[in-house]
mmCIF file of C-alpha atoms in Angstrom:
data_model
loop_
_atom_site.group_PDB
_atom_site.id
_atom_site.type_symbol
_atom_site.label_atom_id
_atom_site.label_comp_id
_atom_site.label_asym_id
_atom_site.label_seq_id
_atom_site.Cartn_x
_atom_site.Cartn_y
_atom_site.Cartn_z
ATOM 1 C CA MET A 1 35.318 30.452 -10.870
ATOM 2 C CA THR A 2 35.945 27.899 -8.113
ATOM 3 C CA ALA A 3 33.373 25.968 -6.110
ATOM 4 C CA LEU A 4 34.344 28.270 -3.207
ATOM 5 C CA PRO A 5 34.687 31.991 -4.041
ATOM 6 C CA GLN A 6 37.526 32.582 -1.604
ATOM 7 C CA TYR A 7 39.797 30.372 -3.702
ATOM 8 C CA GLU A 8 39.328 32.163 -7.043
ATOM 9 C CA MET A 9 42.644 32.819 -8.790
ATOM 10 C CA LEU A 10 44.484 30.565 -6.333
ATOM 11 C CA THR A 11 47.752 29.271 -7.765
ATOM 12 C CA ALA A 12 50.700 27.393 -6.356
ATOM 13 C CA GLN A 13 53.760 25.420 -7.388
ATOM 14 C CA GLY A 14 54.124 21.663 -7.304
ATOM 15 C CA LEU A 15 56.179 18.738 -8.541
ATOM 16 C CA TRP A 16 54.530 16.598 -11.222
ATOM 17 C CA ARG A 17 55.407 13.517 -13.229
ATOM 18 C CA ASP A 18 53.274 11.756 -15.779
ATOM 19 C CA THR A 19 54.462 8.214 -14.968
ATOM 20 C CA PRO A 20 55.930 6.547 -11.865
ATOM 21 C CA GLN A 21 59.274 6.217 -13.683
ATOM 22 C CA ALA A 22 59.442 9.803 -15.028
ATOM 23 C CA GLN A 23 61.519 12.609 -13.515
ATOM 24 C CA ARG A 24 59.485 15.041 -11.431
ATOM 25 C CA ARG A 25 59.355 18.578 -12.767
ATOM 26 C CA LEU A 26 58.195 21.905 -11.443
ATOM 27 C CA VAL A 27 54.710 22.886 -12.472
ATOM 28 C CA LEU A 28 52.200 25.687 -11.824
ATOM 29 C CA LEU A 29 48.811 24.745 -10.364
ATOM 30 C CA SER A 30 45.575 26.684 -10.646
ATOM 31 C CA LEU A 31 42.347 25.730 -9.014
ATOM 32 C CA GLY A 32 39.251 25.630 -11.205
ATOM 33 C CA ASP A 33 35.570 24.990 -10.580
ATOM 34 C CA ALA A 34 35.922 21.234 -10.759
ATOM 35 C CA THR A 35 39.441 20.714 -12.024
ATOM 36 C CA LEU A 36 43.039 21.300 -11.073
ATOM 37 C CA VAL A 37 44.990 22.685 -14.032
ATOM 38 C CA ILE A 38 48.655 21.719 -14.197
ATOM 39 C CA ARG A 39 50.909 23.909 -16.355
ATOM 40 C CA ASP A 40 54.547 23.625 -17.312
ATOM 41 C CA ASN A 41 56.557 26.109 -15.215
ATOM 42 C CA LEU A 42 58.622 27.317 -18.211
ATOM 43 C CA SER A 43 56.225 27.253 -21.156
ATOM 44 C CA ASP A 44 53.016 27.900 -19.205
ATOM 45 C CA ARG A 45 51.461 25.179 -21.349
ATOM 46 C CA ALA A 46 48.793 23.022 -19.727
ATOM 47 C CA VAL A 47 50.114 19.508 -19.312
ATOM 48 C CA ALA A 48 47.169 18.005 -17.434
ATOM 49 C CA HIS A 49 43.670 18.677 -16.166
ATOM 50 C CA TRP A 50 42.789 16.681 -13.097
ATOM 51 C CA SER A 51 39.215 16.239 -11.930
ATOM 52 C CA LEU A 52 38.982 17.417 -8.321
ATOM 53 C CA ALA A 53 36.216 14.874 -7.685
ATOM 54 C CA ALA A 54 38.517 12.028 -8.779
ATOM 55 C CA LEU A 55 41.654 13.376 -7.118
ATOM 56 C CA ILE A 56 43.176 10.884 -4.645
ATOM 57 C CA ARG A 57 45.496 11.855 -1.827
ATOM 58 C CA ARG A 58 48.038 9.071 -1.481
ATOM 59 C CA ASN A 59 49.466 10.141 1.894
ATOM 60 C CA PRO A 60 46.617 11.509 4.064
ATOM 61 C CA GLY A 61 47.954 13.668 6.900
ATOM 62 C CA ALA A 62 51.568 13.650 5.689
ATOM 63 C CA LYS A 63 53.502 16.580 4.242
ATOM 64 C CA PRO A 64 54.058 17.448 1.484
ATOM 65 C CA ALA A 65 50.717 16.194 0.135
ATOM 66 C CA VAL A 66 50.989 13.650 -2.684
ATOM 67 C CA TYR A 67 48.039 13.286 -5.077
ATOM 68 C CA GLY A 68 47.167 10.944 -7.903
ATOM 69 C CA ALA A 69 44.758 11.553 -10.756
ATOM 70 C CA SER A 70 42.958 8.295 -9.876
ATOM 71 C CA GLU A 71 43.324 5.108 -7.881
ATOM 72 C CA GLU A 72 45.508 3.620 -10.627
ATOM 73 C CA PRO A 73 49.287 4.165 -10.587
ATOM 74 C CA GLY A 74 50.367 6.893 -13.065
ATOM 75 C CA GLU A 75 50.476 10.632 -12.767
ATOM 76 C CA GLU A 76 51.585 11.946 -9.423
ATOM 77 C CA LEU A 77 51.589 15.455 -7.999
ATOM 78 C CA GLU A 78 53.372 16.695 -4.887
ATOM 79 C CA ILE A 79 52.116 19.915 -3.291
ATOM 80 C CA GLY A 80 53.857 21.646 -0.414
ATOM 81 C CA ASP A 81 51.645 24.761 -0.427
ATOM 82 C CA GLU A 82 49.316 24.290 2.559
ATOM 83 C CA LEU A 83 46.795 26.852 1.268
ATOM 84 C CA MET A 84 46.418 24.949 -1.983
ATOM 85 C CA VAL A 85 46.108 21.608 -0.134
ATOM 86 C CA GLU A 86 43.449 23.131 2.107
ATOM 87 C CA ALA A 87 41.617 24.581 -0.906
ATOM 88 C CA ILE A 88 41.644 21.249 -2.787
ATOM 89 C CA GLU A 89 40.220 19.343 0.194
ATOM 90 C CA LYS A 90 37.533 21.924 0.889
ATOM 91 C CA VAL A 91 36.436 22.036 -2.743
ATOM 92 C CA GLN A 92 36.370 18.238 -2.824
ATOM 93 C CA ALA A 93 34.130 18.275 0.264
ATOM 94 C CA VAL A 94 31.728 20.697 -1.442
ATOM 95 C CA ILE A 95 31.649 18.579 -4.601
ATOM 96 C CA GLU A 96 31.006 15.445 -2.526
ATOM 97 C CA ALA A 97 28.176 17.141 -0.619
ATOM 98 C CA ARG A 98 26.491 18.248 -3.855
ATOM 99 C CA ARG A 99 26.709 14.791 -5.417
ATOM 100 C CA PRO A 100 23.590 12.559 -5.212
ATOM 101 C CA HIS A 101 23.965 9.783 -2.593
ATOM 102 C CA PRO A 102 21.512 6.965 -3.373
ATOM 103 C CA GLY A 103 23.097 4.775 -0.717
ATOM 104 C CA ARG A 104 22.731 7.528 1.848
ATOM 105 C CA LEU A 105 19.101 7.998 0.894
ATOM 106 C CA ARG A 106 18.563 4.276 1.230
ATOM 107 C CA ARG A 107 20.171 4.303 4.640
ATOM 108 C CA ILE A 108 18.005 7.253 5.659
ATOM 109 C CA GLY A 109 14.981 5.396 4.319
ATOM 110 C CA TRP A 110 15.879 2.252 6.239
ATOM 111 C CA SER A 111 16.522 4.312 9.384
ATOM 112 C CA LEU A 112 13.160 6.010 9.088
ATOM 113 C CA SER A 113 11.493 2.669 8.491
ATOM 114 C CA LEU A 114 13.150 1.185 11.570
ATOM 115 C CA VAL A 115 12.086 4.192 13.638
ATOM 116 C CA ALA A 116 8.519 3.802 12.331
ATOM 117 C CA LEU A 117 8.573 0.105 13.170
ATOM 118 C CA ALA A 118 9.916 0.830 16.624
ATOM 119 C CA LEU A 119 7.269 3.424 17.271
ATOM 120 C CA GLY A 120 4.647 1.098 15.891
ATOM 121 C CA GLY A 121 5.960 -1.655 18.139
ATOM 122 C CA LEU A 122 5.776 0.615 21.165
ATOM 123 C CA LEU A 123 2.180 1.489 20.306
ATOM 124 C CA TRP A 124 1.136 -2.018 19.283
ATOM 125 C CA LEU A 125 3.024 -4.236 21.704
ATOM 126 C CA PRO A 126 1.287 -3.199 24.968
ATOM 127 C CA GLY A 127 -2.131 -3.935 23.555
ATOM 128 C CA ALA A 128 -0.937 -7.129 21.937
ATOM 129 C CA LEU A 129 0.487 -8.384 25.253
ATOM 130 C CA VAL A 130 -2.788 -7.713 27.030
ATOM 131 C CA ASP A 131 -4.772 -9.365 24.222
ATOM 132 C CA GLN A 132 -2.550 -12.453 24.223
ATOM 133 C CA ALA A 133 -2.599 -12.847 28.006
ATOM 134 C CA ALA A 134 -6.371 -12.460 28.165
ATOM 135 C CA ARG A 135 -6.670 -15.085 25.444
ATOM 136 C CA VAL A 136 -4.355 -17.841 26.678
ATOM 137 C CA VAL A 137 -4.535 -17.752 30.496
ATOM 138 C CA PRO A 138 -6.129 -21.001 31.745
ATOM 139 C CA THR A 139 -9.472 -21.027 33.544
ATOM 140 C CA ALA A 140 -8.021 -21.810 36.996
ATOM 141 C CA LYS A 141 -5.626 -18.863 36.755
ATOM 142 C CA ARG A 142 -8.453 -16.578 35.624
ATOM 143 C CA THR A 143 -10.398 -17.535 38.758
ATOM 144 C CA ASP A 144 -7.316 -16.855 40.929
ATOM 145 C CA ILE A 145 -7.030 -13.385 39.396
ATOM 146 C CA GLY A 146 -10.763 -12.827 40.016
ATOM 147 C CA ARG A 147 -10.191 -13.626 43.680
ATOM 148 C CA ILE A 148 -7.300 -11.104 43.767
ATOM 149 C CA VAL A 149 -9.601 -8.410 42.430
ATOM 150 C CA LEU A 150 -12.274 -9.457 44.980
ATOM 151 C CA ARG A 151 -9.782 -9.133 47.856
ATOM 152 C CA ASP A 152 -8.809 -5.684 46.563
ATOM 153 C CA MET A 153 -12.499 -4.698 46.545
ATOM 154 C CA GLU A 154 -12.754 -5.860 50.173
ATOM 155 C CA ARG A 155 -10.367 -3.103 51.177
ATOM 156 C CA THR A 156 -13.261 -0.733 50.419
ATOM 157 C CA THR A 157 -16.339 -2.840 51.164
ATOM 158 C CA GLY A 158 -15.164 -4.938 54.079
ATOM 159 C CA VAL A 159 -14.546 -8.698 54.004
ATOM 160 C CA ALA A 160 -17.073 -10.801 52.115
ATOM 161 C CA CYS A 161 -19.865 -12.298 54.237
ATOM 162 C CA HIS A 162 -19.712 -15.984 55.117
ATOM 163 C CA SER A 163 -21.787 -18.582 56.884
ATOM 164 C CA THR A 164 -21.965 -22.324 56.440
ATOM 165 C CA GLU A 165 -25.477 -22.363 55.038
ATOM 166 C CA GLY A 166 -25.016 -19.066 53.181
ATOM 167 C CA ASP A 167 -21.878 -20.258 51.454
ATOM 168 C CA ALA A 168 -23.691 -23.450 50.367
ATOM 169 C CA ALA A 169 -26.496 -21.294 48.952
ATOM 170 C CA LEU A 170 -23.979 -19.185 47.018
ATOM 171 C CA GLU A 171 -22.500 -22.384 45.564
ATOM 172 C CA ALA A 172 -25.976 -23.499 44.520
ATOM 173 C CA LEU A 173 -26.692 -20.099 42.890
ATOM 174 C CA ALA A 174 -23.379 -20.197 40.996
ATOM 175 C CA ALA A 175 -24.151 -23.684 39.733
ATOM 176 C CA ARG A 176 -27.618 -22.491 38.650
ATOM 177 C CA LEU A 177 -26.209 -19.754 36.372
ATOM 178 C CA GLN A 178 -23.984 -20.096 33.318
ATOM 179 C CA GLY A 179 -20.333 -18.986 33.320
ATOM 180 C CA ILE A 180 -20.179 -18.351 37.068
ATOM 181 C CA SER A 181 -17.485 -20.045 39.149
ATOM 182 C CA GLU A 182 -18.152 -18.516 42.563
ATOM 183 C CA ILE A 183 -20.116 -15.710 44.203
ATOM 184 C CA ALA A 184 -19.165 -13.510 47.163
ATOM 185 C CA VAL A 185 -21.520 -11.093 48.964
ATOM 186 C CA LEU A 186 -19.836 -7.861 49.984
ATOM 187 C CA PRO A 187 -21.339 -6.160 53.044
ATOM 188 C CA ARG A 188 -21.338 -2.532 51.870
ATOM 189 C CA GLY A 189 -20.282 -0.153 49.098
ATOM 190 C CA LEU A 190 -21.649 -2.304 46.280
ATOM 191 C CA THR A 191 -24.975 -2.345 44.512
ATOM 192 C CA GLY A 192 -25.949 -4.956 41.969
ATOM 193 C CA ALA A 193 -23.256 -7.313 40.790
ATOM 194 C CA ARG A 194 -19.827 -7.165 39.182
ATOM 195 C CA ILE A 195 -18.387 -9.934 37.042
ATOM 196 C CA LEU A 196 -14.674 -10.418 37.789
ATOM 197 C CA PRO A 197 -12.101 -12.505 35.918
ATOM 198 C CA GLY A 198 -12.685 -16.242 35.936
ATOM 199 C CA GLY A 199 -16.427 -15.960 36.496
ATOM 200 C CA VAL A 200 -15.998 -14.689 40.061
ATOM 201 C CA VAL A 201 -18.981 -12.518 41.080
ATOM 202 C CA ALA A 202 -19.094 -9.741 43.642
ATOM 203 C CA LEU A 203 -22.720 -9.351 44.791
ATOM 204 C CA GLY A 204 -24.183 -6.433 46.687
ATOM 205 C CA THR A 205 -26.518 -6.928 49.683
ATOM 206 C CA ASP A 206 -29.173 -4.794 47.939
ATOM 207 C CA THR A 207 -29.941 -7.831 45.773
ATOM 208 C CA LEU A 208 -30.838 -9.782 48.928
ATOM 209 C CA THR A 209 -32.852 -7.165 50.842
ATOM 210 C CA GLY A 210 -35.306 -6.012 48.175
ATOM 211 C CA PRO A 211 -38.104 -8.192 46.790
ATOM 212 C CA ASP A 212 -38.132 -11.412 48.751
ATOM 213 C CA THR A 213 -37.013 -13.758 45.952
ATOM 214 C CA PRO A 214 -33.649 -15.043 44.669
ATOM 215 C CA GLU A 215 -34.572 -14.013 41.112
ATOM 216 C CA VAL A 216 -33.368 -10.511 42.000
ATOM 217 C CA ALA A 217 -29.832 -11.678 42.786
ATOM 218 C CA ALA A 218 -29.829 -13.952 39.727
ATOM 219 C CA GLY A 219 -31.127 -11.088 37.566
ATOM 220 C CA ALA A 220 -28.411 -8.736 38.817
ATOM 221 C CA ILE A 221 -25.767 -11.256 37.874
ATOM 222 C CA LEU A 222 -27.320 -11.868 34.417
ATOM 223 C CA SER A 223 -27.499 -8.124 33.812
ATOM 224 C CA ALA A 224 -23.861 -7.648 34.835
ATOM 225 C CA GLN A 225 -22.835 -10.474 32.513
ATOM 226 C CA GLN A 226 -24.554 -8.747 29.595
ATOM 227 C CA ALA A 227 -23.030 -5.377 30.467
ATOM 228 C CA GLN A 228 -19.487 -6.743 30.447
ATOM 229 C CA ALA A 229 -19.986 -8.955 27.358
ATOM 230 C CA ALA A 230 -18.175 -6.413 25.159
ATOM 231 C CA GLU A 231 -14.928 -6.904 27.107
ATOM 232 C CA ASN A 232 -13.561 -9.958 28.843
ATOM 233 C CA PRO A 233 -13.209 -9.135 32.594
ATOM 234 C CA LEU A 234 -9.647 -10.454 32.563
ATOM 235 C CA HIS A 235 -8.799 -8.244 29.575
ATOM 236 C CA ALA A 236 -10.251 -5.219 31.404
ATOM 237 C CA ALA A 237 -8.162 -5.998 34.530
ATOM 238 C CA LEU A 238 -4.927 -6.490 32.569
ATOM 239 C CA ALA A 239 -5.556 -3.362 30.478
ATOM 240 C CA TRP A 240 -5.760 -1.441 33.748
ATOM 241 C CA ALA A 241 -2.714 -3.149 35.264
ATOM 242 C CA GLY A 242 -0.637 -2.497 32.133
ATOM 243 C CA SER A 243 1.437 -4.434 29.639
ATOM 244 C CA GLY A 244 4.112 -5.188 32.284
ATOM 245 C CA ALA A 245 1.558 -7.131 34.282
ATOM 246 C CA ALA A 246 0.443 -8.950 31.126
ATOM 247 C CA LEU A 247 4.041 -9.849 30.333
ATOM 248 C CA THR A 248 4.643 -11.130 33.842
ATOM 249 C CA LEU A 249 1.551 -13.296 33.569
ATOM 250 C CA LEU A 250 2.625 -14.670 30.210
ATOM 251 C CA THR A 251 6.227 -15.405 31.209
ATOM 252 C CA THR A 252 5.759 -16.645 34.778
ATOM 253 C CA GLY A 253 2.145 -17.863 34.740
ATOM 254 C CA ASP A 254 1.452 -15.748 37.793
ATOM 255 C CA LEU A 255 0.185 -12.228 38.522
ATOM 256 C CA PRO A 256 1.285 -10.749 41.865
ATOM 257 C CA ALA A 257 -1.567 -9.135 43.800
ATOM 258 C CA ASP A 258 0.221 -5.799 43.956
ATOM 259 C CA ARG A 259 -0.143 -5.431 40.190
ATOM 260 C CA LEU A 260 -3.907 -5.098 40.696
ATOM 261 C CA ARG A 261 -3.849 -3.014 43.854
ATOM 262 C CA GLY A 262 -6.403 -0.250 43.400
ATOM 263 C CA TYR A 263 -8.310 -1.977 40.635
ATOM 264 C CA GLY A 264 -11.034 -3.095 43.053
ATOM 265 C CA ALA A 265 -11.979 0.542 43.685
ATOM 266 C CA VAL A 266 -12.207 1.090 39.938
ATOM 267 C CA VAL A 267 -14.624 -1.847 39.613
ATOM 268 C CA LEU A 268 -16.763 -0.539 42.428
ATOM 269 C CA SER A 269 -16.957 2.913 40.884
ATOM 270 C CA HIS A 270 -18.270 1.652 37.575
ATOM 271 C CA PRO A 271 -21.670 0.021 37.977
ATOM 272 C CA PRO A 272 -22.809 -2.086 35.017
ATOM 273 C CA ALA A 273 -25.196 -0.336 32.663
ATOM 274 C CA ILE A 274 -28.851 -1.283 32.951
ATOM 275 C CA ALA A 275 -30.417 -2.483 29.742
ATOM 276 C CA HIS A 276 -32.622 0.274 28.268
ATOM 277 C CA GLY A 277 -32.571 -0.182 24.507
ATOM 278 C CA GLU A 278 -34.805 -2.672 22.781
ATOM 279 C CA ALA A 279 -31.863 -4.759 21.539
ATOM 280 C CA GLN A 280 -30.219 -4.769 25.016
ATOM 281 C CA THR A 281 -33.476 -5.734 26.673
ATOM 282 C CA GLU A 282 -34.003 -8.572 24.199
ATOM 283 C CA THR A 283 -30.483 -9.889 24.829
ATOM 284 C CA LEU A 284 -31.047 -9.789 28.571
ATOM 285 C CA LEU A 285 -34.427 -11.501 28.224
ATOM 286 C CA GLU A 286 -32.749 -14.270 26.223
ATOM 287 C CA ALA A 287 -30.336 -14.763 29.159
ATOM 288 C CA PHE A 288 -33.274 -15.041 31.568
ATOM 289 C CA ARG A 289 -34.950 -17.510 29.221
ATOM 290 C CA ALA A 290 -31.781 -19.635 28.798
ATOM 291 C CA THR A 291 -31.223 -19.904 32.543
ATOM 292 C CA GLY A 292 -34.872 -20.487 33.430
ATOM 293 C CA VAL A 293 -35.226 -17.350 35.535
ATOM 294 C CA SER A 294 -38.184 -14.979 35.613
ATOM 295 C CA SER A 295 -37.212 -11.373 34.775
ATOM 296 C CA THR A 296 -40.116 -9.637 36.525
ATOM 297 C CA PRO A 297 -38.729 -9.614 40.117
ATOM 298 C CA TYR A 298 -35.466 -8.106 38.877
ATOM 299 C CA ALA A 299 -37.400 -5.478 36.899
ATOM 300 C CA TYR A 300 -39.291 -4.356 39.996
ATOM 301 C CA ALA A 301 -36.028 -4.292 41.971
ATOM 302 C CA ILE A 302 -34.647 -1.811 39.441
ATOM 303 C CA ASP A 303 -37.800 0.310 39.576
ATOM 304 C CA PRO A 304 -40.651 -0.443 41.990
ATOM 305 C CA THR A 305 -43.083 1.267 39.591
ATOM 306 C CA GLY A 306 -42.002 -1.039 36.761
ATOM 307 C CA GLU A 307 -41.800 1.828 34.272
ATOM 308 C CA ALA A 308 -38.026 1.887 33.848
ATOM 309 C CA ALA A 309 -37.914 -1.843 33.084
ATOM 310 C CA LEU A 310 -41.321 -2.372 31.427
ATOM 311 C CA GLY A 311 -39.797 -4.558 28.681
ATOM 312 C CA LEU A 312 -38.494 -7.013 31.245
ATOM 313 C CA ILE A 313 -41.972 -7.285 32.734
ATOM 314 C CA GLU A 314 -44.118 -7.487 29.632
ATOM 315 C CA ALA A 315 -41.754 -9.909 27.812
ATOM 316 C CA ASP A 316 -40.860 -11.998 30.854
ATOM 317 C CA PRO A 317 -40.231 -15.471 29.361
ATOM 318 C CA PHE A 318 -42.027 -16.997 32.350
ATOM 319 C CA ARG A 319 -44.798 -14.443 32.825
ATOM 320 C CA GLY A 320 -47.871 -16.197 34.148
ATOM 321 C CA ALA A 321 -46.091 -19.539 34.299
ATOM 322 C CA PRO A 322 -43.581 -21.011 36.758
ATOM 323 C CA ALA A 323 -39.925 -21.292 35.774
ATOM 324 C CA PRO A 324 -38.654 -24.831 35.021
ATOM 325 C CA GLU A 325 -37.030 -24.948 38.452
ATOM 326 C CA PRO A 326 -36.594 -22.521 41.302
ATOM 327 C CA VAL A 327 -33.428 -20.436 41.438
ATOM 328 C CA LEU A 328 -32.865 -21.607 45.034
ATOM 329 C CA ALA A 329 -34.793 -23.753 47.477
ATOM 330 C CA ASP A 330 -36.565 -21.818 50.203
ATOM 331 C CA ASP A 331 -34.088 -22.821 52.920
ATOM 332 C CA GLN A 332 -31.156 -21.852 50.658
ATOM 333 C CA TRP A 333 -32.706 -18.481 49.968
ATOM 334 C CA LEU A 334 -33.258 -17.808 53.680
ATOM 335 C CA ALA A 335 -29.640 -18.753 54.413
ATOM 336 C CA LEU A 336 -28.412 -16.453 51.667
ATOM 337 C CA LYS A 337 -30.513 -13.528 52.912
ATOM 338 C CA ASP A 338 -28.946 -13.934 56.382
ATOM 339 C CA ILE A 339 -25.340 -14.396 55.216
ATOM 340 C CA CYS A 340 -24.254 -10.946 56.406
ATOM 341 C CA SER A 341 -26.323 -10.974 59.621
#
């Protein structure tokens, strides 16, 4: 039985010689499962059994087909019967397909590994670019990006308020707090404070019109700092802008403003969480203590009854005692309150 049923009992004639110098003689060929049997045309005696797997065609595409039993010079067989030639090549293809291919498996394995690496790279690379950019960008550039976000916020809130005395008061307040480079008061659409890249702060007018003390504005900023402590503001902005923006920043040292267009509205729509848990309250109280600011005015600004921020009142680090120094001088506070007038 042959490897292909349609070629069972297939026979043909051919010219065979056992050495390159021998005279060719007529032989009968019969196709077996894995061999080609060569018989003497007169005696019907088998003169050779060739392995189909090892059979080599010495003149691919030419006619008549000439085969050798191996790569080495020696036996040679010429076949003019096209059906037999077709059968030999089809059976060889079947034998080759059934044979184990370690090299092919290795290539498949390598291909799959490369695909996995490529997919992993696609998944890993965007986050890695954002992480790297957020880590290596210098302070001055962080502040520039914070100003870009602030200008994008102004498209919703209106332009930040300014006055000569008010701007000086904001500078004094920024210097009074840790990690703050500059503060801008936005006239509407913002409550509390938002910490932007580079220590830029967007401050809502509600922090200036409640209890008549600058501790409220300072407390709003300290609370916003704690709320964003889990993620660097620059990292948050770049994660929103995408890996392309991070790559641009890494390669050119600059981030065009259009890459952050729309991010200001996102910042405005996500107010910082107010500390409620005991651990969160303790962390915020430590920030009040470190900056020398009383937490009670801010607590009453959150809730005039004091119930929602009772921890900030009862554990105020300066309860019953004055802070080491005022947040702002009286004239500075008055100028800040009137900055949007």
